[in-house]
Amino acid sequence: MITFQRIDGTPVYYWRSGRGNTTLRNWQVTQAFYDSLVLWIRDLRSLSSAYGSITYLVSAGFYVNKPGEHGSGTAMDLDHVRWSGGQVSSPLDRDHASGTLATRRRYLAVDAVCRRRFRFALDGWYNAAHEDHIHSDFGGLPVRCVTGSESDTKFVQALCNNFMSSGLVVDGIWGPKTQSAFTTAKSRLGTTGDPHTSSAAWQSFLSAAARKGFANQAF
């Protein structure tokens, strides 16, 4: 395990015991997971560059003494992102359920960037336990879009609804309507390859979706 207070220079705060707290905190993860966190935040900076720099992050936890990925030091719970331009994305405030489309799209953009580097991402659409944070972990597998994954499917359904008004039921079941909407999204985003088998194709799709989300543009 390594101990850190910043990810690639960006401070990571803890607000669960006091919102707005800017006291630096000692977090722990494995070196390999931290290396992926660095790649993740660099992706986030690049894809959201119109917002300026990332001023700070807020997390609910990384290593936690419990079973699973948190107990292995290979997980992050993301609560809040703040940019120098004043924009925020706040899973802590349940931005996935916001009445403002631009806010939901920004949340989905952050969600998409998490999925570029971490196999498992659990968000506000996944279940009630993740309504106030986005969980990301290694899972030991390459990133790709798995149609049998409830998390991946709900993300795609929410993405298509918020960027294309697809009218899908966000139920985690990859049926013909979800497949049709996903095919349309891929075409409109100009991405190629098979995101179900190719990590590069999935990452390309996620990058294109994130750019649209940060710009508040429909597919």
Coordinates of N, CA and C in Angstrom, one line a residue:
M1 N 0.8 -1.2 0.0 CA 0.0 0.0 0.0 C 0.9 1.3 0.0
I2 N 0.4 2.3 -0.7 CA 1.0 3.6 -0.6 C 0.0 4.6 0.0
T3 N 0.6 5.6 0.6 CA -0.3 6.7 1.2 C -0.2 7.9 0.3
F4 N -1.3 8.6 0.1 CA -1.3 9.8 -0.7 C -2.4 10.8 -0.2
Q5 N -2.2 12.0 -0.6 CA -3.1 13.1 -0.3 C -3.7 13.7 -1.5
R6 N -2.9 13.6 -2.6 CA -3.3 14.1 -3.9 C -3.1 13.1 -5.0
I7 N -3.9 13.2 -6.0 CA -3.8 12.3 -7.2 C -3.1 13.2 -8.3
D8 N -1.9 12.9 -8.6 CA -1.2 13.6 -9.7 C -1.3 15.1 -9.4
G9 N -1.1 15.5 -8.2 CA -1.1 16.9 -7.8 C -2.4 17.5 -7.4
T10 N -3.5 16.8 -7.6 CA -4.9 17.4 -7.3 C -5.3 16.9 -5.9
P11 N -5.6 17.8 -5.0 CA -6.0 17.3 -3.6 C -7.3 16.5 -3.6
V12 N -7.4 15.6 -2.7 CA -8.6 14.8 -2.5 C -9.1 15.0 -1.1
Y13 N -10.2 15.6 -1.0 CA -10.8 15.9 0.4 C -11.8 14.9 0.8
Y14 N -12.3 15.0 2.0 CA -13.3 14.1 2.6 C -14.4 15.0 3.2
W15 N -15.6 14.8 2.8 CA -16.7 15.6 3.2 C -17.7 14.9 4.0
R16 N -17.6 13.6 4.3 CA -18.6 12.9 4.9 C -18.8 13.3 6.4
S17 N -17.8 13.9 7.0 CA -17.9 14.3 8.4 C -17.9 15.8 8.5
G18 N -18.0 16.5 7.3 CA -18.1 18.0 7.3 C -17.9 18.5 5.9
R19 N -19.0 18.9 5.3 CA -19.0 19.4 3.9 C -18.1 20.6 3.8
G20 N -17.3 20.7 2.7 CA -16.5 21.8 2.5 C -15.1 21.7 3.2
N21 N -14.9 20.6 3.9 CA -13.6 20.5 4.6 C -12.5 20.4 3.6
T22 N -11.4 21.2 3.7 CA -10.3 21.2 2.8 C -9.0 20.7 3.6
T23 N -9.2 20.0 4.7 CA -8.0 19.4 5.4 C -7.5 18.2 4.5
L24 N -6.3 18.2 4.3 CA -5.7 17.1 3.5 C -5.8 15.8 4.3
R25 N -6.1 14.7 3.7 CA -6.3 13.4 4.4 C -5.4 12.4 3.8
N26 N -4.9 11.5 4.6 CA -4.1 10.4 4.1 C -5.0 9.2 3.7
W27 N -4.9 8.9 2.4 CA -5.6 7.8 1.7 C -4.6 6.7 1.4
Q28 N -5.1 5.5 1.3 CA -4.2 4.4 0.9 C -4.8 3.6 -0.2
V29 N -4.0 3.2 -1.1 CA -4.3 2.2 -2.2 C -3.0 1.5 -2.6
T30 N -3.1 0.5 -3.4 CA -2.0 -0.2 -3.9 C -1.3 0.7 -5.0
Q31 N 0.0 0.5 -5.2 CA 0.7 1.3 -6.2 C 0.1 1.2 -7.6
A32 N -0.3 0.0 -7.9 CA -0.9 -0.2 -9.3 C -2.2 0.5 -9.4
F33 N -3.0 0.6 -8.3 CA -4.3 1.3 -8.4 C -4.0 2.8 -8.5
Y34 N -3.0 3.3 -7.7 CA -2.7 4.7 -7.8 C -2.2 5.1 -9.2
D35 N -1.5 4.2 -9.8 CA -1.0 4.5 -11.2 C -2.2 4.6 -12.1
S36 N -3.2 3.8 -11.9 CA -4.5 3.9 -12.7 C -5.2 5.2 -12.4
L37 N -5.2 5.6 -11.1 CA -5.9 6.9 -10.7 C -5.2 8.1 -11.4
V38 N -3.9 8.0 -11.6 CA -3.2 9.1 -12.3 C -3.6 9.1 -13.7
L39 N -3.7 8.0 -14.4 CA -4.2 7.9 -15.8 C -5.6 8.4 -15.9
W40 N -6.4 8.0 -14.9 CA -7.8 8.5 -14.8 C -7.9 10.0 -14.7
I41 N -7.2 10.6 -13.8 CA -7.4 12.1 -13.7 C -6.8 12.8 -14.9
R42 N -5.8 12.3 -15.5 CA -5.3 12.9 -16.7 C -6.3 12.8 -17.8
D43 N -7.0 11.7 -17.9 CA -8.1 11.6 -18.9 C -9.1 12.6 -18.6
L44 N -9.5 12.7 -17.3 CA -10.5 13.7 -16.9 C -10.1 15.1 -17.2
R45 N -8.9 15.5 -16.9 CA -8.4 16.8 -17.3 C -8.5 17.1 -18.7
S46 N -8.0 16.1 -19.5 CA -8.0 16.3 -21.0 C -9.4 16.5 -21.6
L47 N -10.3 15.6 -21.2 CA -11.6 15.5 -21.8 C -12.5 16.7 -21.3
S48 N -12.2 17.3 -20.1 CA -13.0 18.4 -19.6 C -12.2 19.7 -19.6
S49 N -11.2 19.8 -20.5 CA -10.2 20.9 -20.5 C -10.9 22.3 -20.7
A50 N -12.1 22.3 -21.3 CA -12.8 23.6 -21.4 C -13.2 24.2 -20.1
Y51 N -13.3 23.4 -19.0 CA -13.6 23.8 -17.7 C -12.5 24.4 -16.9
G52 N -11.3 24.3 -17.5 CA -10.1 24.7 -16.8 C -9.5 23.5 -16.0
S53 N -8.6 23.8 -15.1 CA -8.0 22.7 -14.3 C -9.0 22.1 -13.3
I54 N -8.6 21.0 -12.8 CA -9.4 20.4 -11.7 C -8.9 20.9 -10.4
T55 N -9.7 21.6 -9.7 CA -9.3 22.3 -8.4 C -9.1 21.3 -7.3
Y56 N -10.1 20.4 -7.2 CA -10.0 19.3 -6.1 C -11.0 18.2 -6.4
L57 N -10.8 17.1 -5.8 CA -11.7 16.0 -5.8 C -12.2 15.8 -4.3
V58 N -13.3 15.1 -4.2 CA -13.8 14.7 -2.9 C -14.1 13.2 -3.0
S59 N -13.7 12.4 -2.0 CA -13.9 11.0 -2.0 C -14.5 10.5 -0.7
A60 N -15.3 9.5 -0.8 CA -15.9 8.8 0.4 C -14.9 7.7 0.9
G61 N -13.9 7.4 0.1 CA -13.0 6.4 0.6 C -12.3 5.6 -0.6
F62 N -11.1 5.1 -0.2 CA -10.3 4.3 -1.1 C -10.1 2.9 -0.4
Y63 N -8.9 2.7 0.3 CA -8.8 1.5 1.1 C -9.7 1.7 2.3
V64 N -10.5 0.6 2.6 CA -11.3 0.5 3.8 C -11.1 -0.9 4.3
N65 N -11.0 -1.1 5.6 CA -10.8 -2.4 6.1 C -12.1 -3.2 6.1
K66 N -12.4 -3.8 5.0 CA -13.6 -4.6 4.8 C -13.3 -5.5 3.6
P67 N -14.2 -6.5 3.4 CA -14.0 -7.4 2.2 C -14.1 -6.7 0.9
G68 N -13.6 -7.3 -0.1 CA -13.8 -6.8 -1.5 C -12.7 -5.9 -2.0
E69 N -13.0 -5.1 -3.0 CA -11.9 -4.3 -3.6 C -11.4 -3.2 -2.7
H70 N -12.3 -2.6 -1.9 CA -11.9 -1.6 -1.0 C -10.9 -2.1 0.0
G71 N -11.1 -3.3 0.5 CA -10.2 -4.0 1.4 C -8.9 -4.4 0.8
S72 N -8.9 -4.5 -0.6 CA -7.7 -4.8 -1.3 C -6.9 -3.5 -1.7
G73 N -7.5 -2.3 -1.4 CA -6.8 -1.1 -1.8 C -6.9 -0.8 -3.3
T74 N -7.9 -1.3 -3.9 CA -8.1 -1.2 -5.4 C -9.5 -0.6 -5.7
A75 N -9.9 0.4 -5.0 CA -11.2 0.9 -5.2 C -11.2 2.4 -4.8
M76 N -12.1 3.2 -5.5 CA -12.3 4.6 -5.2 C -13.8 4.9 -5.2
D77 N -14.3 5.6 -4.2 CA -15.6 6.1 -4.2 C -15.5 7.7 -4.4
L78 N -16.1 8.1 -5.6 CA -15.9 9.5 -6.0 C -17.2 10.3 -5.6
D79 N -17.1 11.3 -4.8 CA -18.2 12.1 -4.3 C -18.4 13.4 -5.1
H80 N -17.3 14.1 -5.6 CA -17.4 15.4 -6.1 C -16.2 15.8 -6.8
V81 N -16.4 16.5 -7.9 CA -15.3 17.1 -8.7 C -15.6 18.6 -8.9
R82 N -14.5 19.4 -8.7 CA -14.6 20.8 -8.9 C -13.6 21.3 -9.8
W83 N -14.0 22.1 -10.8 CA -13.1 22.7 -11.8 C -12.8 24.2 -11.5
S84 N -11.7 24.7 -12.0 CA -11.3 26.1 -11.8 C -12.3 27.0 -12.5
G85 N -13.0 26.6 -13.5 CA -14.0 27.4 -14.2 C -15.3 27.5 -13.4
G86 N -15.4 26.8 -12.3 CA -16.6 26.9 -11.4 C -17.5 25.8 -11.6
Q87 N -17.3 24.9 -12.6 CA -18.2 23.8 -12.8 C -18.0 22.7 -11.7
V88 N -19.0 22.0 -11.4 CA -18.9 20.9 -10.5 C -19.7 19.7 -11.0
S89 N -19.3 18.5 -10.6 CA -20.1 17.3 -10.8 C -20.1 16.6 -9.4
S90 N -21.3 16.4 -8.9 CA -21.4 16.0 -7.5 C -22.3 14.7 -7.4
P91 N -21.7 13.6 -7.5 CA -22.5 12.4 -7.2 C -23.0 12.4 -5.8
L92 N -22.3 13.1 -4.8 CA -22.7 13.2 -3.5 C -24.1 13.9 -3.4
D93 N -24.4 14.8 -4.3 CA -25.7 15.5 -4.4 C -26.7 14.8 -5.3
R94 N -26.3 13.6 -5.7 CA -27.2 12.8 -6.6 C -27.5 13.5 -7.9
D95 N -26.4 14.0 -8.5 CA -26.5 14.7 -9.8 C -27.1 13.8 -10.9
H96 N -27.0 12.5 -10.8 CA -27.6 11.6 -11.8 C -29.1 11.8 -11.9
A97 N -29.7 12.3 -10.8 CA -31.2 12.4 -10.7 C -31.6 13.9 -10.8
S98 N -30.6 14.8 -11.1 CA -30.9 16.2 -11.2 C -32.0 16.5 -12.2
G99 N -32.8 17.5 -12.0 CA -33.8 18.0 -12.9 C -33.2 18.8 -14.1
T100 N -31.9 19.0 -14.1 CA -31.2 19.8 -15.1 C -30.4 18.8 -16.0
L101 N -30.8 18.8 -17.3 CA -30.1 17.9 -18.2 C -28.6 18.1 -18.3
A102 N -28.2 19.3 -18.3 CA -26.7 19.5 -18.4 C -26.0 18.9 -17.2
T103 N -26.6 18.9 -16.0 CA -26.0 18.4 -14.8 C -25.9 16.9 -14.9
R104 N -27.0 16.2 -15.4 CA -27.0 14.8 -15.6 C -26.0 14.4 -16.7
R105 N -25.8 15.2 -17.7 CA -24.9 14.9 -18.8 C -23.4 15.0 -18.3
R106 N -23.2 16.0 -17.4 CA -21.8 16.1 -16.8 C -21.5 14.9 -15.9
Y107 N -22.5 14.5 -15.1 CA -22.3 13.3 -14.3 C -22.0 12.1 -15.2
L108 N -22.7 11.9 -16.3 CA -22.4 10.8 -17.2 C -21.1 10.9 -17.8
A109 N -20.6 12.1 -18.1 CA -19.3 12.3 -18.6 C -18.2 11.8 -17.6
V110 N -18.4 12.2 -16.3 CA -17.4 11.8 -15.3 C -17.5 10.3 -15.2
D111 N -18.7 9.7 -15.2 CA -19.0 8.3 -15.1 C -18.2 7.6 -16.3
A112 N -18.3 8.1 -17.5 CA -17.7 7.5 -18.6 C -16.2 7.5 -18.5
V113 N -15.6 8.6 -17.9 CA -14.2 8.6 -17.7 C -13.7 7.6 -16.7
C114 N -14.5 7.4 -15.7 CA -14.2 6.3 -14.7 C -14.1 5.0 -15.4
R115 N -15.1 4.7 -16.3 CA -15.1 3.4 -17.0 C -14.0 3.2 -18.0
R116 N -13.3 4.3 -18.4 CA -12.2 4.2 -19.3 C -11.0 3.4 -18.6
R117 N -10.9 3.6 -17.3 CA -9.7 3.0 -16.6 C -10.1 1.9 -15.6
F118 N -11.3 1.8 -15.2 CA -11.7 0.8 -14.2 C -12.8 -0.1 -14.7
R119 N -12.6 -1.4 -14.6 CA -13.5 -2.3 -15.1 C -14.9 -2.2 -14.5
F120 N -15.0 -2.0 -13.2 CA -16.3 -1.9 -12.6 C -16.6 -0.5 -12.1
A121 N -17.6 0.1 -12.5 CA -18.1 1.4 -12.1 C -19.6 1.3 -11.7
L122 N -19.9 1.6 -10.5 CA -21.2 1.5 -10.0 C -21.7 3.0 -9.7
D123 N -22.8 3.4 -10.3 CA -23.3 4.7 -10.3 C -24.7 4.8 -9.7
G124 N -25.2 6.0 -9.8 CA -26.5 6.3 -9.2 C -27.7 5.5 -9.8
W125 N -27.5 5.1 -11.1 CA -28.5 4.3 -11.7 C -28.4 2.8 -11.3
Y126 N -27.3 2.4 -10.8 CA -27.0 1.0 -10.5 C -27.9 0.5 -9.4
N127 N -27.8 1.2 -8.2 CA -28.7 0.9 -7.1 C -28.7 2.0 -6.0
A128 N -29.5 1.9 -5.0 CA -29.7 2.9 -4.0 C -28.4 3.1 -3.2
A129 N -27.6 2.1 -3.1 CA -26.4 2.2 -2.3 C -25.4 3.1 -3.0
H130 N -25.5 3.3 -4.3 CA -24.5 4.1 -5.0 C -25.2 5.4 -5.5
E131 N -26.3 5.9 -4.9 CA -26.9 7.1 -5.3 C -26.1 8.3 -5.0
D132 N -25.2 8.2 -4.0 CA -24.4 9.4 -3.6 C -22.9 9.3 -3.9
H133 N -22.5 8.4 -4.7 CA -21.1 8.3 -5.1 C -21.0 7.4 -6.4
I134 N -19.8 7.6 -7.1 CA -19.5 6.6 -8.1 C -18.4 5.7 -7.6
H135 N -18.6 4.5 -7.6 CA -17.6 3.5 -7.1 C -16.9 3.0 -8.4
S136 N -15.5 3.0 -8.3 CA -14.7 2.4 -9.4 C -13.7 1.5 -8.8
D137 N -13.5 0.3 -9.5 CA -12.5 -0.6 -9.0 C -11.9 -1.4 -10.1
F138 N -10.8 -2.1 -9.8 CA -10.0 -2.9 -10.8 C -10.8 -4.1 -11.3
G139 N -11.2 -4.9 -10.3 CA -11.8 -6.2 -10.7 C -10.9 -7.1 -11.4
G140 N -9.7 -6.7 -11.7 CA -8.8 -7.6 -12.4 C -9.1 -7.9 -13.8
L141 N -9.9 -7.2 -14.5 CA -10.3 -7.5 -15.8 C -10.1 -6.2 -16.7
P142 N -9.9 -6.4 -18.0 CA -9.8 -5.3 -18.9 C -11.1 -4.6 -19.1
V143 N -11.1 -3.3 -19.4 CA -12.3 -2.5 -19.6 C -12.9 -2.9 -20.9
R144 N -14.2 -3.1 -20.9 CA -15.0 -3.4 -22.1 C -16.5 -3.3 -21.7
C145 N -17.4 -3.2 -22.7 CA -18.8 -3.1 -22.4 C -19.4 -4.5 -22.4
V146 N -19.8 -5.0 -21.2 CA -20.3 -6.4 -21.1 C -21.8 -6.3 -21.0
T147 N -22.4 -6.9 -22.0 CA -23.9 -6.9 -22.1 C -24.6 -7.6 -21.0
G148 N -23.9 -8.6 -20.3 CA -24.4 -9.3 -19.2 C -24.2 -8.6 -17.9
S149 N -23.5 -7.4 -17.9 CA -23.3 -6.6 -16.7 C -24.4 -5.6 -16.5
E150 N -25.0 -5.7 -15.3 CA -26.1 -4.8 -14.9 C -25.6 -3.3 -14.9
S151 N -24.4 -3.2 -14.4 CA -23.8 -1.8 -14.3 C -23.6 -1.2 -15.7
D152 N -22.9 -2.0 -16.6 CA -22.6 -1.5 -17.9 C -23.9 -1.2 -18.7
T153 N -24.9 -2.1 -18.5 CA -26.1 -1.9 -19.3 C -26.9 -0.7 -18.8
K154 N -27.0 -0.5 -17.5 CA -27.7 0.6 -16.9 C -27.0 1.9 -17.4
F155 N -25.7 1.9 -17.4 CA -25.0 3.1 -17.8 C -25.3 3.4 -19.3
V156 N -25.3 2.4 -20.1 CA -25.6 2.7 -21.6 C -27.0 3.1 -21.7
Q157 N -27.9 2.5 -21.0 CA -29.3 3.0 -21.1 C -29.5 4.4 -20.6
A158 N -28.9 4.8 -19.5 CA -29.0 6.1 -19.0 C -28.3 7.1 -20.0
L159 N -27.2 6.7 -20.6 CA -26.5 7.5 -21.5 C -27.4 7.8 -22.8
C160 N -27.9 6.8 -23.3 CA -28.8 6.9 -24.5 C -30.0 7.8 -24.2
N161 N -30.6 7.6 -23.0 CA -31.7 8.4 -22.7 C -31.4 9.9 -22.5
N162 N -30.3 10.2 -21.9 CA -29.9 11.6 -21.6 C -29.3 12.3 -22.8
F163 N -28.8 11.6 -23.8 CA -28.1 12.2 -24.9 C -28.9 12.1 -26.2
M164 N -29.8 11.1 -26.3 CA -30.6 10.8 -27.5 C -32.1 10.7 -27.3
S165 N -32.5 10.9 -26.0 CA -33.9 10.7 -25.7 C -34.5 9.4 -26.2
S166 N -33.7 8.3 -25.9 CA -34.1 7.0 -26.4 C -35.3 6.4 -25.7
G167 N -35.6 6.9 -24.5 CA -36.8 6.3 -23.8 C -36.7 4.9 -23.4
L168 N -35.5 4.5 -23.0 CA -35.2 3.1 -22.6 C -35.6 3.0 -21.1
V169 N -36.0 1.9 -20.7 CA -36.2 1.5 -19.3 C -34.8 1.2 -18.8
V170 N -34.4 1.9 -17.7 CA -33.1 1.6 -17.1 C -33.2 0.4 -16.2
D171 N -33.2 -0.8 -16.8 CA -33.4 -2.0 -16.0 C -32.2 -2.9 -15.9
G172 N -31.1 -2.6 -16.6 CA -30.0 -3.5 -16.6 C -30.1 -4.7 -17.5
I173 N -31.1 -4.7 -18.3 CA -31.3 -5.9 -19.2 C -31.0 -5.4 -20.6
W174 N -30.0 -6.1 -21.3 CA -29.5 -5.7 -22.6 C -30.4 -6.4 -23.6
G175 N -31.5 -5.7 -24.0 CA -32.4 -6.3 -25.0 C -32.2 -5.6 -26.3
P176 N -33.1 -5.9 -27.3 CA -33.0 -5.3 -28.6 C -33.1 -3.8 -28.7
K177 N -33.9 -3.2 -27.8 CA -34.0 -1.8 -27.8 C -32.7 -1.1 -27.4
T178 N -32.1 -1.7 -26.3 CA -30.8 -1.1 -25.9 C -29.8 -1.3 -26.9
Q179 N -29.7 -2.5 -27.6 CA -28.7 -2.7 -28.6 C -28.9 -1.7 -29.8
S180 N -30.1 -1.5 -30.2 CA -30.4 -0.5 -31.2 C -30.0 0.9 -30.9
A181 N -30.3 1.3 -29.6 CA -29.9 2.6 -29.2 C -28.3 2.8 -29.1
F182 N -27.7 1.7 -28.6 CA -26.2 1.7 -28.5 C -25.6 1.8 -29.9
T183 N -26.1 1.1 -30.9 CA -25.6 1.1 -32.2 C -25.8 2.5 -32.8
T184 N -26.9 3.1 -32.5 CA -27.1 4.5 -33.0 C -26.1 5.5 -32.4
A185 N -25.9 5.3 -31.0 CA -25.0 6.2 -30.3 C -23.6 6.0 -30.9
K186 N -23.1 4.8 -31.1 CA -21.8 4.6 -31.7 C -21.7 5.3 -33.1
S187 N -22.7 5.2 -33.9 CA -22.7 5.8 -35.2 C -22.6 7.3 -35.1
R188 N -23.4 7.9 -34.2 CA -23.5 9.3 -34.1 C -22.2 9.9 -33.5
L189 N -21.5 9.1 -32.6 CA -20.3 9.5 -32.0 C -19.1 9.3 -33.0
G190 N -19.3 8.5 -34.0 CA -18.3 8.3 -35.0 C -17.2 7.3 -34.5
T191 N -17.6 6.4 -33.6 CA -16.6 5.4 -33.1 C -16.8 4.1 -33.9
T192 N -15.7 3.4 -34.0 CA -15.7 2.1 -34.7 C -15.2 1.0 -33.8
G193 N -15.2 -0.2 -34.3 CA -14.8 -1.4 -33.5 C -15.9 -1.9 -32.6
D194 N -15.6 -3.0 -31.9 CA -16.6 -3.6 -31.1 C -16.3 -3.4 -29.6
P195 N -17.0 -2.5 -28.9 CA -16.8 -2.2 -27.5 C -17.0 -3.4 -26.6
H196 N -17.7 -4.4 -27.1 CA -18.0 -5.6 -26.3 C -16.7 -6.5 -26.2
T197 N -15.8 -6.4 -27.1 CA -14.7 -7.3 -27.1 C -13.4 -6.5 -27.1
S198 N -13.4 -5.3 -27.5 CA -12.2 -4.5 -27.6 C -12.2 -3.3 -26.6
S199 N -11.1 -3.3 -25.7 CA -11.0 -2.3 -24.8 C -10.8 -0.9 -25.4
A200 N -10.0 -0.9 -26.5 CA -9.7 0.3 -27.2 C -11.0 0.9 -27.8
A201 N -11.9 0.1 -28.4 CA -13.1 0.5 -28.9 C -14.0 1.1 -27.9
W202 N -14.1 0.4 -26.7 CA -14.9 0.9 -25.6 C -14.4 2.2 -25.0
Q203 N -13.1 2.3 -24.9 CA -12.5 3.6 -24.4 C -12.7 4.7 -25.4
S204 N -12.6 4.4 -26.7 CA -12.9 5.4 -27.7 C -14.3 5.9 -27.6
F205 N -15.3 5.0 -27.4 CA -16.7 5.4 -27.3 C -16.9 6.2 -26.0
L206 N -16.3 5.8 -24.9 CA -16.4 6.5 -23.7 C -15.8 8.0 -23.7
S207 N -14.7 8.1 -24.4 CA -14.1 9.4 -24.6 C -15.0 10.3 -25.4
A208 N -15.6 9.8 -26.5 CA -16.5 10.6 -27.3 C -17.7 11.0 -26.6
A209 N -18.3 10.1 -25.8 CA -19.4 10.4 -25.0 C -19.1 11.4 -23.9
A210 N -17.9 11.3 -23.3 CA -17.6 12.3 -22.2 C -17.4 13.7 -22.8
R211 N -16.8 13.8 -24.0 CA -16.7 15.1 -24.6 C -18.0 15.8 -24.8
K212 N -19.0 15.0 -25.3 CA -20.4 15.5 -25.5 C -21.0 15.9 -24.1
G213 N -20.7 15.1 -23.1 CA -21.3 15.4 -21.8 C -20.8 16.7 -21.2
F214 N -19.4 16.9 -21.3 CA -18.9 18.1 -20.7 C -19.3 19.3 -21.5
A215 N -19.6 19.1 -22.8 CA -20.0 20.2 -23.7 C -21.5 20.4 -23.7
N216 N -22.3 19.5 -22.9 CA -23.7 19.5 -22.9 C -24.3 19.5 -24.3
Q217 N -23.8 18.5 -25.1 CA -24.3 18.4 -26.5 C -24.9 17.0 -26.7
A218 N -26.0 17.0 -27.4 CA -26.7 15.7 -27.7 C -25.9 14.9 -28.7
F219 N -26.1 13.6 -28.7 CA -25.5 12.8 -29.8 C -26.3 13.0 -31.1

